[in-house]
mmCIF file of C-alpha atoms and ligand atoms in Angstrom:
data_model
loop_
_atom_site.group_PDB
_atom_site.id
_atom_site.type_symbol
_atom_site.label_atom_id
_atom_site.label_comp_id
_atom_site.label_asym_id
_atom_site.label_seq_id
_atom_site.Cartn_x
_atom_site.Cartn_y
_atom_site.Cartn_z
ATOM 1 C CA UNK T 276 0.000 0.000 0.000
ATOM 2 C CA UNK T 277 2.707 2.658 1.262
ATOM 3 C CA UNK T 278 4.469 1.544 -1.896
ATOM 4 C CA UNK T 279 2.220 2.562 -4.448
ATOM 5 C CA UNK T 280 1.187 5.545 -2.694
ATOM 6 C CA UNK T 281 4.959 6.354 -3.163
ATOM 7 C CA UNK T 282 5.059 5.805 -6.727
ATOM 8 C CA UNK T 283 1.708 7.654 -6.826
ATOM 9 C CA UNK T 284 3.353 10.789 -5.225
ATOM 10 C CA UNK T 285 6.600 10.371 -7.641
ATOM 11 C CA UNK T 286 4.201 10.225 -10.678
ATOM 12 C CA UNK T 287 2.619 13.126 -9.156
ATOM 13 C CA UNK T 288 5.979 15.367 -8.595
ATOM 14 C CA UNK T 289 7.258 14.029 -11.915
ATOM 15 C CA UNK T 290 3.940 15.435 -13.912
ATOM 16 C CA UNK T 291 4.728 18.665 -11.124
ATOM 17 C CA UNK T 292 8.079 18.880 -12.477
ATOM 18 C CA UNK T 293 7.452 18.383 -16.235
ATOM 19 C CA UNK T 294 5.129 21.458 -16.064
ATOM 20 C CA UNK T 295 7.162 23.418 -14.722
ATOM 21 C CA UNK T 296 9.365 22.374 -17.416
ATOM 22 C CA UNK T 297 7.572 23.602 -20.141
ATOM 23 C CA UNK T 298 6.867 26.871 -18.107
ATOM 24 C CA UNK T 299 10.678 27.526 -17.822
ATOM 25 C CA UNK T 300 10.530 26.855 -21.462
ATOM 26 C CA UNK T 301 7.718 29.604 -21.942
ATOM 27 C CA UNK T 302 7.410 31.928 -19.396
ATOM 28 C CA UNK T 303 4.542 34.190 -19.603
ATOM 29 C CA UNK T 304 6.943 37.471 -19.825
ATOM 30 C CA UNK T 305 9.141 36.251 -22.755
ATOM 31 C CA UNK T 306 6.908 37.516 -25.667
ATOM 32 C CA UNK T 307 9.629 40.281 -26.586
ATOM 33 C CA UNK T 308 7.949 43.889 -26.667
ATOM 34 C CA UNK T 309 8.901 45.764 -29.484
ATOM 35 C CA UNK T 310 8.432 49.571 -28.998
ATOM 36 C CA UNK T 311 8.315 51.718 -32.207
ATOM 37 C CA UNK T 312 7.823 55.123 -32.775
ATOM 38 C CA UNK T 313 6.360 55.839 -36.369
ATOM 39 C CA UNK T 314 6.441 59.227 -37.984
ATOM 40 C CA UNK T 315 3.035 59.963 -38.420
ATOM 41 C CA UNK T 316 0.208 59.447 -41.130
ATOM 42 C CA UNK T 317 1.171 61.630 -43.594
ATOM 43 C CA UNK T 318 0.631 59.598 -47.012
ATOM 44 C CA UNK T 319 -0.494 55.992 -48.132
ATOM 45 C CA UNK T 320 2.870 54.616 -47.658
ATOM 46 C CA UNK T 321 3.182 55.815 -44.138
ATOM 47 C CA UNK T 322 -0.791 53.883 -43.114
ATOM 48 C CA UNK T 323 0.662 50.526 -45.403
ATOM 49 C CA UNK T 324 3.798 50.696 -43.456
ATOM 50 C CA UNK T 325 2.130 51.132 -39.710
ATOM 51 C CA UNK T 326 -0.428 48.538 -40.957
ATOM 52 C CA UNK T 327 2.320 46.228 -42.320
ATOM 53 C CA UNK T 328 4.450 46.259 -38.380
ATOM 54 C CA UNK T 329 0.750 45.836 -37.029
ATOM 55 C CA UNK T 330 -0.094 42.863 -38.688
ATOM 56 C CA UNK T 331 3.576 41.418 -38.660
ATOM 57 C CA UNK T 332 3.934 42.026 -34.712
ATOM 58 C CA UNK T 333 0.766 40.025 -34.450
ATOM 59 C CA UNK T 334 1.725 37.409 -36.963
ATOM 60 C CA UNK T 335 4.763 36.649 -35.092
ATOM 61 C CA UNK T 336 3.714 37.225 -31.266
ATOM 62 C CA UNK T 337 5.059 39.811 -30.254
ATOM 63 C CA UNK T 338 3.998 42.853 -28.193
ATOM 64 C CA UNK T 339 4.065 45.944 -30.197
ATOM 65 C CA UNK T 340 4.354 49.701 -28.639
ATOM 66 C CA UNK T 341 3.334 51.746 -31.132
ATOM 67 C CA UNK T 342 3.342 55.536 -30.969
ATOM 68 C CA UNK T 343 2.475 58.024 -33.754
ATOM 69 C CA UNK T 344 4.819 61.215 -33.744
ATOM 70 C CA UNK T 345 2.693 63.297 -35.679
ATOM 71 C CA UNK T 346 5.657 64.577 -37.514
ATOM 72 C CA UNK T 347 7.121 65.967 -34.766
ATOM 73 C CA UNK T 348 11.302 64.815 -34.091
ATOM 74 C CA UNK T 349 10.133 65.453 -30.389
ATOM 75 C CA UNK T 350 7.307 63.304 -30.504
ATOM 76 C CA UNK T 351 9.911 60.907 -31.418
ATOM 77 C CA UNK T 352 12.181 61.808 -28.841
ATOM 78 C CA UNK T 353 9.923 61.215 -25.523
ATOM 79 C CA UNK T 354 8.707 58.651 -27.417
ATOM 80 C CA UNK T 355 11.545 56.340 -27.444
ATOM 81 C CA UNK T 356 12.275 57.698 -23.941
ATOM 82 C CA UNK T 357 8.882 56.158 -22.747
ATOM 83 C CA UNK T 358 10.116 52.623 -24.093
ATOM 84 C CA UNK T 359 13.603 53.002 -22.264
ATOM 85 C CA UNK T 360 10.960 53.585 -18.802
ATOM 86 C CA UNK T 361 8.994 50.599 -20.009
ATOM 87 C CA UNK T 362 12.179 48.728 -20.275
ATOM 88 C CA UNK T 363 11.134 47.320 -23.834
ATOM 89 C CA UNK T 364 13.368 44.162 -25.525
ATOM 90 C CA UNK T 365 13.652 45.977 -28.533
ATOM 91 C CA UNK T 366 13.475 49.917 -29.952
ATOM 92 C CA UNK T 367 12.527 50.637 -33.659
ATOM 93 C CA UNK T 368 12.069 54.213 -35.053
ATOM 94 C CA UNK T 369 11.686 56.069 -38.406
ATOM 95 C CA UNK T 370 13.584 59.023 -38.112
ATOM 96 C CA UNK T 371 11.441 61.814 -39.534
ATOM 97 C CA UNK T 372 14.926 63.459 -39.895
ATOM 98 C CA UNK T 373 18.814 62.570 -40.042
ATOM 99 C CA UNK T 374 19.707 64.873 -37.340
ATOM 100 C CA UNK T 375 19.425 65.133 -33.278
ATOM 101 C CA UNK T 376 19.109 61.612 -32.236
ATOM 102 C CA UNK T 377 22.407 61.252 -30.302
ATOM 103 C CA UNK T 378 21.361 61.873 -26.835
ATOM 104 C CA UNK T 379 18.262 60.005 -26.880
ATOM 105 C CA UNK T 380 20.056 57.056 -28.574
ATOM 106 C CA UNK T 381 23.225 57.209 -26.097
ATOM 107 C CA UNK T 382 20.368 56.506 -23.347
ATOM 108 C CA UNK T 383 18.662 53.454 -25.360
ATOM 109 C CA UNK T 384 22.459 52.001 -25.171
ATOM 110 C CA UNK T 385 23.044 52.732 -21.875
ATOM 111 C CA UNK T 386 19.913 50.845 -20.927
ATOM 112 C CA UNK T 387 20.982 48.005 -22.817
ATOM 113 C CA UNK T 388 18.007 48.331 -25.373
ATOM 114 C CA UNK T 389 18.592 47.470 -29.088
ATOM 115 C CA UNK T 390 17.588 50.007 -31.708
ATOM 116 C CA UNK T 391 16.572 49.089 -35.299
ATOM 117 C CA UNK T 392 16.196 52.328 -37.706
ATOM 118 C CA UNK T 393 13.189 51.218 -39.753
ATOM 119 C CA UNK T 394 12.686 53.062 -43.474
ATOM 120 C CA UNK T 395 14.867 56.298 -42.889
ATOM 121 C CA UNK T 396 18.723 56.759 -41.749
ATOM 122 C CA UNK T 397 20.317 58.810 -38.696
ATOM 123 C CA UNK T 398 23.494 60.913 -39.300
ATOM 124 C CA UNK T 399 25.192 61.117 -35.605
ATOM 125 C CA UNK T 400 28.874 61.498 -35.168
ATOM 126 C CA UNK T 401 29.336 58.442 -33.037
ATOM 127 C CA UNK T 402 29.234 55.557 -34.882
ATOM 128 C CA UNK T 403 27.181 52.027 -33.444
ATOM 129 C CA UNK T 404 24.405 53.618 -32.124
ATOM 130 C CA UNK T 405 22.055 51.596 -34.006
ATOM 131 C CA UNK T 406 22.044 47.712 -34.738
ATOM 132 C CA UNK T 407 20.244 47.387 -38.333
ATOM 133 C CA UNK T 408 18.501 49.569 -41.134
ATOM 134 C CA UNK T 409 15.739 47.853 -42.464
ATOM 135 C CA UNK T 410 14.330 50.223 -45.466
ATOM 136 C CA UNK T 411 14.616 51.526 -49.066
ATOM 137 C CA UNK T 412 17.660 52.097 -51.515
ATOM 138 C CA UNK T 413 16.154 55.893 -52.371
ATOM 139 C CA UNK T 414 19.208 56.509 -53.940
ATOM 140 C CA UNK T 415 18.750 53.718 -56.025
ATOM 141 C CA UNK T 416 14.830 55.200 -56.463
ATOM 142 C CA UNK T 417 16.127 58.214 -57.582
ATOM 143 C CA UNK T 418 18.132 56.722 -59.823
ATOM 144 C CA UNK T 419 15.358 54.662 -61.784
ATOM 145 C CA UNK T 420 14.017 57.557 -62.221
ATOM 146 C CA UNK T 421 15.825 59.734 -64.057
ATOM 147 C CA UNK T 422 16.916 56.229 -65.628
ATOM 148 C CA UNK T 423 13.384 56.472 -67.127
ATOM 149 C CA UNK T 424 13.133 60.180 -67.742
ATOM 150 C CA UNK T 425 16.268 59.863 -70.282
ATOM 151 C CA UNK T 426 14.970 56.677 -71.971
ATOM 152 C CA UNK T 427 11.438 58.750 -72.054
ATOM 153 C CA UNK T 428 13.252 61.909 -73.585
ATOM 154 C CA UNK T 429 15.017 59.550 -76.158
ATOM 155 C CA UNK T 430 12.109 58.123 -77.143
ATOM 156 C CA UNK T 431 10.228 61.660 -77.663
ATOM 157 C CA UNK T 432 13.508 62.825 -79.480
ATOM 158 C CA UNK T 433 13.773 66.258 -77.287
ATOM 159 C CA UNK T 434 16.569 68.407 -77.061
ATOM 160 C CA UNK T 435 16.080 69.785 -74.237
ATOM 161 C CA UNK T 436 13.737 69.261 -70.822
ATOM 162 C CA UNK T 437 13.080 71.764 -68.182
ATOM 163 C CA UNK T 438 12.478 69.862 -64.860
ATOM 164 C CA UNK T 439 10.885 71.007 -61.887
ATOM 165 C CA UNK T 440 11.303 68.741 -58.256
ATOM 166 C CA UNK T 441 9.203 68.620 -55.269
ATOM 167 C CA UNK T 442 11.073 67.099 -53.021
ATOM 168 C CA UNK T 443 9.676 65.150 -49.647
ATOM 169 C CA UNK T 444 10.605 66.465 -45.678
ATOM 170 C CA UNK T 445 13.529 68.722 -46.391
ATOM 171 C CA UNK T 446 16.713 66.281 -44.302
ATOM 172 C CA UNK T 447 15.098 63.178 -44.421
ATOM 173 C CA UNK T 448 16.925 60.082 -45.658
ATOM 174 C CA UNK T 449 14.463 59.663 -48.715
ATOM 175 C CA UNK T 450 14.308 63.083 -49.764
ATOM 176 C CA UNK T 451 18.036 63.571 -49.573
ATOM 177 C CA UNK T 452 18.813 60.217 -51.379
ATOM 178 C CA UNK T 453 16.512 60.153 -53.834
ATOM 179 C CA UNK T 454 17.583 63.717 -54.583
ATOM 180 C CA UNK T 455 21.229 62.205 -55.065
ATOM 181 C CA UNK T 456 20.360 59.693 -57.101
ATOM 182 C CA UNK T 457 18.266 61.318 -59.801
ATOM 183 C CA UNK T 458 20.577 64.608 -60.057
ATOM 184 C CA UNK T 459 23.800 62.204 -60.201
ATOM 185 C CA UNK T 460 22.371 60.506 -63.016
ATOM 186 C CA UNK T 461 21.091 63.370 -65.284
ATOM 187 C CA UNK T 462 24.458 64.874 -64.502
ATOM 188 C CA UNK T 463 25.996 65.577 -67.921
ATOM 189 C CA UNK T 464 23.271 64.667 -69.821
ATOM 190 C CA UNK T 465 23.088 68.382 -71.623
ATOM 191 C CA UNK T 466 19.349 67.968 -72.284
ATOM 192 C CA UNK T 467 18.394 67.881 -68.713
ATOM 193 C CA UNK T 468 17.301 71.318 -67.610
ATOM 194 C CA UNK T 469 16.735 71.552 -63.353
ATOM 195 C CA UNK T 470 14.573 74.849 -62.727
ATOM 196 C CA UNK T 471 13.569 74.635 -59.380
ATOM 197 C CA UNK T 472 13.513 72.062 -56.389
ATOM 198 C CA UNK T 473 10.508 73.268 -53.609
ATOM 199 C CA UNK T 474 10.263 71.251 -50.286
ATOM 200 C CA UNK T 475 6.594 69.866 -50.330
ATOM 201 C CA UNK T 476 7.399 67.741 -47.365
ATOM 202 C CA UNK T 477 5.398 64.432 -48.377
ATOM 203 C CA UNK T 478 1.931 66.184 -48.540
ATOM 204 C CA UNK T 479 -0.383 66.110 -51.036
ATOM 205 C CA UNK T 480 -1.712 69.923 -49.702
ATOM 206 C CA UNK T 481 1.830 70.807 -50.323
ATOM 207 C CA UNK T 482 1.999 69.382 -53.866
ATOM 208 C CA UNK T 483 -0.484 71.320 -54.677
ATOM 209 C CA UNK T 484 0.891 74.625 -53.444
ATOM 210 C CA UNK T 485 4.115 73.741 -54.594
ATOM 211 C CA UNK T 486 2.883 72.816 -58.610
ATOM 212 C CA UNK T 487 1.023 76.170 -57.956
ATOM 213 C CA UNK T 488 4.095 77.995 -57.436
ATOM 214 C CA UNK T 489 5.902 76.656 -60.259
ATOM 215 C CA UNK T 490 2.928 77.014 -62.500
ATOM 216 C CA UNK T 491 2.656 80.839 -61.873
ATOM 217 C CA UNK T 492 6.863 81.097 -61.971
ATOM 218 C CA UNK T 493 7.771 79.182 -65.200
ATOM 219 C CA UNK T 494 4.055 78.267 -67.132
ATOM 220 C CA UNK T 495 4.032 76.061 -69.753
ATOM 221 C CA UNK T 496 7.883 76.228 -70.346
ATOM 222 C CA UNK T 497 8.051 72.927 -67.482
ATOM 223 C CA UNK T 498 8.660 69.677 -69.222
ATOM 224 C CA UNK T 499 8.863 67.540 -66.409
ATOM 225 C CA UNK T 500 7.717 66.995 -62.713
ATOM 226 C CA UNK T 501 9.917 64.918 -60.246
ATOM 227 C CA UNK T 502 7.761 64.295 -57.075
ATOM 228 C CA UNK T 503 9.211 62.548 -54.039
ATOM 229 C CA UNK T 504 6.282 60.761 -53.267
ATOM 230 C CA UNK T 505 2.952 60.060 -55.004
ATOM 231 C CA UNK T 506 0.863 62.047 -51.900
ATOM 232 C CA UNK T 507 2.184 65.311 -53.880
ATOM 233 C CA UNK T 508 1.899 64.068 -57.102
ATOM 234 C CA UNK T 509 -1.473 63.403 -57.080
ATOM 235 C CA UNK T 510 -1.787 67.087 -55.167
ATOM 236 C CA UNK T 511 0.249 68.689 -58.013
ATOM 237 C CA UNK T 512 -1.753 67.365 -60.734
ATOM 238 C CA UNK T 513 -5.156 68.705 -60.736
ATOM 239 C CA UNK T 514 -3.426 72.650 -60.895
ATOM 240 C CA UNK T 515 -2.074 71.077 -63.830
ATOM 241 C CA UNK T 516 -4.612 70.796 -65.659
ATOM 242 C CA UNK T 517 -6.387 73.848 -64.276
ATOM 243 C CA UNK T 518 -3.424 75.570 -66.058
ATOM 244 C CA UNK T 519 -4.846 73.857 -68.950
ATOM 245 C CA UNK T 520 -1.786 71.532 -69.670
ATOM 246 C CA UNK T 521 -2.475 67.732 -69.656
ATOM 247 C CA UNK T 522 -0.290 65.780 -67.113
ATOM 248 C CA UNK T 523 1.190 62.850 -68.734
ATOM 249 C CA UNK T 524 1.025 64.279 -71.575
ATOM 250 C CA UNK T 525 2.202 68.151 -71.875
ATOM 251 C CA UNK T 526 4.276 67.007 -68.741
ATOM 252 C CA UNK T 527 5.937 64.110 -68.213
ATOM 253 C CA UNK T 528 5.354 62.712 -64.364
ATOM 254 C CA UNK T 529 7.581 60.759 -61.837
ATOM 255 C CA UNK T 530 6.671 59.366 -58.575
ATOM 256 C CA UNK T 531 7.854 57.510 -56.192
ATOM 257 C CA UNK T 532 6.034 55.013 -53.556
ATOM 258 C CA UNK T 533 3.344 52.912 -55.865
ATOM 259 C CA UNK T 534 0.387 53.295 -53.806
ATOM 260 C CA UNK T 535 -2.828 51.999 -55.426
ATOM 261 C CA UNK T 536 -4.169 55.626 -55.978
ATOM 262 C CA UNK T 537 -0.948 56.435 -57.932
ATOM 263 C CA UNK T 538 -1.115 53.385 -60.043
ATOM 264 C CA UNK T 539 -4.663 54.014 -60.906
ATOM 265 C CA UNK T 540 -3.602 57.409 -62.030
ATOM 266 C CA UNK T 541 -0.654 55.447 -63.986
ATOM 267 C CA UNK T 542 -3.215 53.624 -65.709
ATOM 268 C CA UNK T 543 -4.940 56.714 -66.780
ATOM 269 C CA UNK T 544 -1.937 58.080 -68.470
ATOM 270 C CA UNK T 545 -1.587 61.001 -66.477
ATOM 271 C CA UNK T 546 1.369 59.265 -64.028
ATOM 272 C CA UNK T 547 4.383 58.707 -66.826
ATOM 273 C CA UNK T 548 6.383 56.979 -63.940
ATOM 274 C CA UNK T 549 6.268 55.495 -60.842
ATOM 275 C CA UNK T 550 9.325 53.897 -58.804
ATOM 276 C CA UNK T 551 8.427 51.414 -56.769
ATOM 277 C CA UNK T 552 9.364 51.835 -52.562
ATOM 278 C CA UNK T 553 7.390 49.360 -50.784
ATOM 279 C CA UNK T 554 6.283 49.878 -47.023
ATOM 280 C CA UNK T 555 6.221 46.523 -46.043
ATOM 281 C CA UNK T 556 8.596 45.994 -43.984
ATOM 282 C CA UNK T 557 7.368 44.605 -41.164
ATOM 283 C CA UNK T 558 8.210 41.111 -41.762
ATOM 284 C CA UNK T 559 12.222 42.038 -41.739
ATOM 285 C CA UNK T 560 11.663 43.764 -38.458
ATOM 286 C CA UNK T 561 10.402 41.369 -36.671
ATOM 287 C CA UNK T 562 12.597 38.604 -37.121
ATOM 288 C CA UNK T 563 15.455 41.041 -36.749
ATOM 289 C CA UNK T 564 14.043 41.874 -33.387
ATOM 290 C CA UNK T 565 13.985 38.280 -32.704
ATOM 291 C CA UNK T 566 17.688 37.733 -33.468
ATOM 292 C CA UNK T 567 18.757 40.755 -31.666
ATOM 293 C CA UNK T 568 16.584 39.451 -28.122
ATOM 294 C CA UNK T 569 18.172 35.804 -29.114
ATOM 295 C CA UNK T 570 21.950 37.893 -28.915
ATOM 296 C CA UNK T 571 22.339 37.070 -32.440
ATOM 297 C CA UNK T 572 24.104 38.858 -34.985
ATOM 298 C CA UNK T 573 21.950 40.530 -37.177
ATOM 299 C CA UNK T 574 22.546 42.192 -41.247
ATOM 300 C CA UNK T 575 23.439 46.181 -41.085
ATOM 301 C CA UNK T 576 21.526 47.404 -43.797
ATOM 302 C CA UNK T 577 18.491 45.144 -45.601
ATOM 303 C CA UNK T 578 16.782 46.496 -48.288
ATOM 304 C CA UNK T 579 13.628 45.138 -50.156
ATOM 305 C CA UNK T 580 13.488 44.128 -53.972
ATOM 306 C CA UNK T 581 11.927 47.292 -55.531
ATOM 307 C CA UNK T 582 10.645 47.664 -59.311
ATOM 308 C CA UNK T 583 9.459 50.994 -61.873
ATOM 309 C CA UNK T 584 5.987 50.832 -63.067
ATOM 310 C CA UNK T 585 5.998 52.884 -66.366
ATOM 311 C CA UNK T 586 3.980 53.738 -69.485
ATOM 312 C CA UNK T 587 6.646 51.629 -71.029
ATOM 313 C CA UNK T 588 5.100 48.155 -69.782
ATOM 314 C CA UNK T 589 1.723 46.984 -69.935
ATOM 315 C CA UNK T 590 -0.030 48.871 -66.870
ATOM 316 C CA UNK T 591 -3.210 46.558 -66.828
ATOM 317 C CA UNK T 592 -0.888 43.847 -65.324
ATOM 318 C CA UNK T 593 -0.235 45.401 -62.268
ATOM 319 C CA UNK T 594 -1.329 43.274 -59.282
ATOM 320 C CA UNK T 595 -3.088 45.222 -56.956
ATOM 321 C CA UNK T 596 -0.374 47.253 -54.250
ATOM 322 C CA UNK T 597 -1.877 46.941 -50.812
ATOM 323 C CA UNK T 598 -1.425 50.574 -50.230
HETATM 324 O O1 GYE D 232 8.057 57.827 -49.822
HETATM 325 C C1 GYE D 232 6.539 58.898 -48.350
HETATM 326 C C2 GYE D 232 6.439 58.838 -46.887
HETATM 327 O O2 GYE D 232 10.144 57.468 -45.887
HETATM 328 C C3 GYE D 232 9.892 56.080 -47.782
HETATM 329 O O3 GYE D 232 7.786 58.771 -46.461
HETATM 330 C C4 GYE D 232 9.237 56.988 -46.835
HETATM 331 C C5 GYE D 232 8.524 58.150 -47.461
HETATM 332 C C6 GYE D 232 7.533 57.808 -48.552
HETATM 333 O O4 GYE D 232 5.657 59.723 -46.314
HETATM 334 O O5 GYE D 232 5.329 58.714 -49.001
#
């Protein structure tokens, strides 16, 4: 009797033990919390990409802190601040800007927290800040598109091209890069014309006013719009055509992003161009803030695949964007 009451109580502390086994395994508190301060909500790319890290967080389990900056570097600032308090596993951030991170950073390190830059770079004087950059060649963007703009002025057999740009947030990564890129490749090219580049800082409100402003400075002498993002495009093209010119056609147009509204306008012929920079990125975060918790190594810089939808393919095959 006593006997197999013992083995009873040893089946008993053995089921006990392999429990807490599996709860050693899993604790309750190791879903790694991912704090991430977006920029704001200023164009279709911006909603895909908060939507994307939404979905992905969920996707792979793990608790997402997600603040909206409204635009604002501070926002940003106390943002990432409240995470260090929270004592997160993992920082991410889009930098609205390049500049004025280094304090705030120097007290993620100090705390021992990892920080992924998602979409945009940092410039700070001391290097290793940051673990990984997870976001899009724009230099590379900018180059596709001038790439296209001097096959386009081939084909059309001009001479010469006056080009206005509205660029995106003056000193952010993308607007700076992409900037790069398409000047560094019309470089030399004696056709290319630059007028005027006017900060229209991602919005579509600003497009508008910017298109405006070129409109009433240089008329119908423009050739050519190169927009930083399609929120401003699709501002800058209705005073277009209230000037009585026909976008697409009178003008040639570039974007950049490939939201669905953009493409749709593609499709109508009044988009020339549109260089592909996709927001989802989510997936790439995520498992890099997995390594990083695991104290694995993780890549510097990752950038997605990216393509240029054009008036020179078939436009009706486009599969729908997502954003
Ligand atoms: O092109 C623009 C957005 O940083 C890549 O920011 C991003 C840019 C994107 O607001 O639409």
């Amino acid at each position: 009797m006593r006997k197999r009451l013992l083995c009873a109580l040893c089946v008993l502390l053995l089921v006990m033990l392999s429990g807490c086994g599996r709860e050693k395994e899993e604790p309750a508190d190791s879903k790694l919390v991912l704090g991430f301060s977006q920029i704001g909500s200023e164009s279709a790319w911006r909603i895909g990409n908060t939507k994307d890290i939404e979905e992905q967080a969920g996707a792979y389990g793990i608790g997402l802190m997600l603040e909206n900056a409204n635009q604002k570097k501070e926002n940003q600032i106390a943002a990432i601040r409240r995470f260090i308090a929270y004592k997160v596993d993992v920082i991410a951030f889009s930098p609205v800007v390049e500049d004025g991170w280094e304090n705030v950073l120097k007290e993620a390190r100090d705390a021992g927290i990892p920080v992924i830059l998602v979409d945009r770079d940092i410039s700070t004087k001391e290097e290793g800040l940051t673990t990984c950059l997870i976001g899009a060649d724009f230099y590379k963007e900018g180059v596709m598109a001038a790439e296209y703009l001097i096959r386009k002025v081939d084909k059309l057999g001009l001479t010469r091209v006056n080009i206005v740009e509205i660029t995106g947030t003056k000193d952010s990564t993308p607007m700076l890069q992409r900037q790069a890129g398409f000047m560094a490749t019309i470089a030399g090219d004696e056709r290319m014309n630059v007028l005027e580049s006017v900060d229209g800082d991602f919005l579509k409100s600003r497009g508008e006013e910017c298109m405006r402003y070129f409109l009433d400075k240089y008329g119908d002498t423009i050739d050519v719009v190169f927009s930083h993002n399609d929120e401003m495009t699709i501002g800058a093209l209705p005073e277009i055509e209230k000037a009585g010119l026909a976008p697409g056609k009178d003008l040639i147009i570039i974007s950049i992003d490939g939201g669905q509204e953009a493409i749709n306008v593609l499709k109508e012929g009044k988009i020339n161009c549109v260089v592909e920079c996709t927001p989802k990125l989510g997936k790439a975060l995520m498992e890099t803030a997995l390594r990083l918790k695991n104290g694995e190594g993780v890549e510097t810089v990752i950038h997605p695949e990216e393509q240029v939808f054009s008036d020179e393919m078939d436009v009706s095959t486009i599969a729908p964007r997502g954003y």
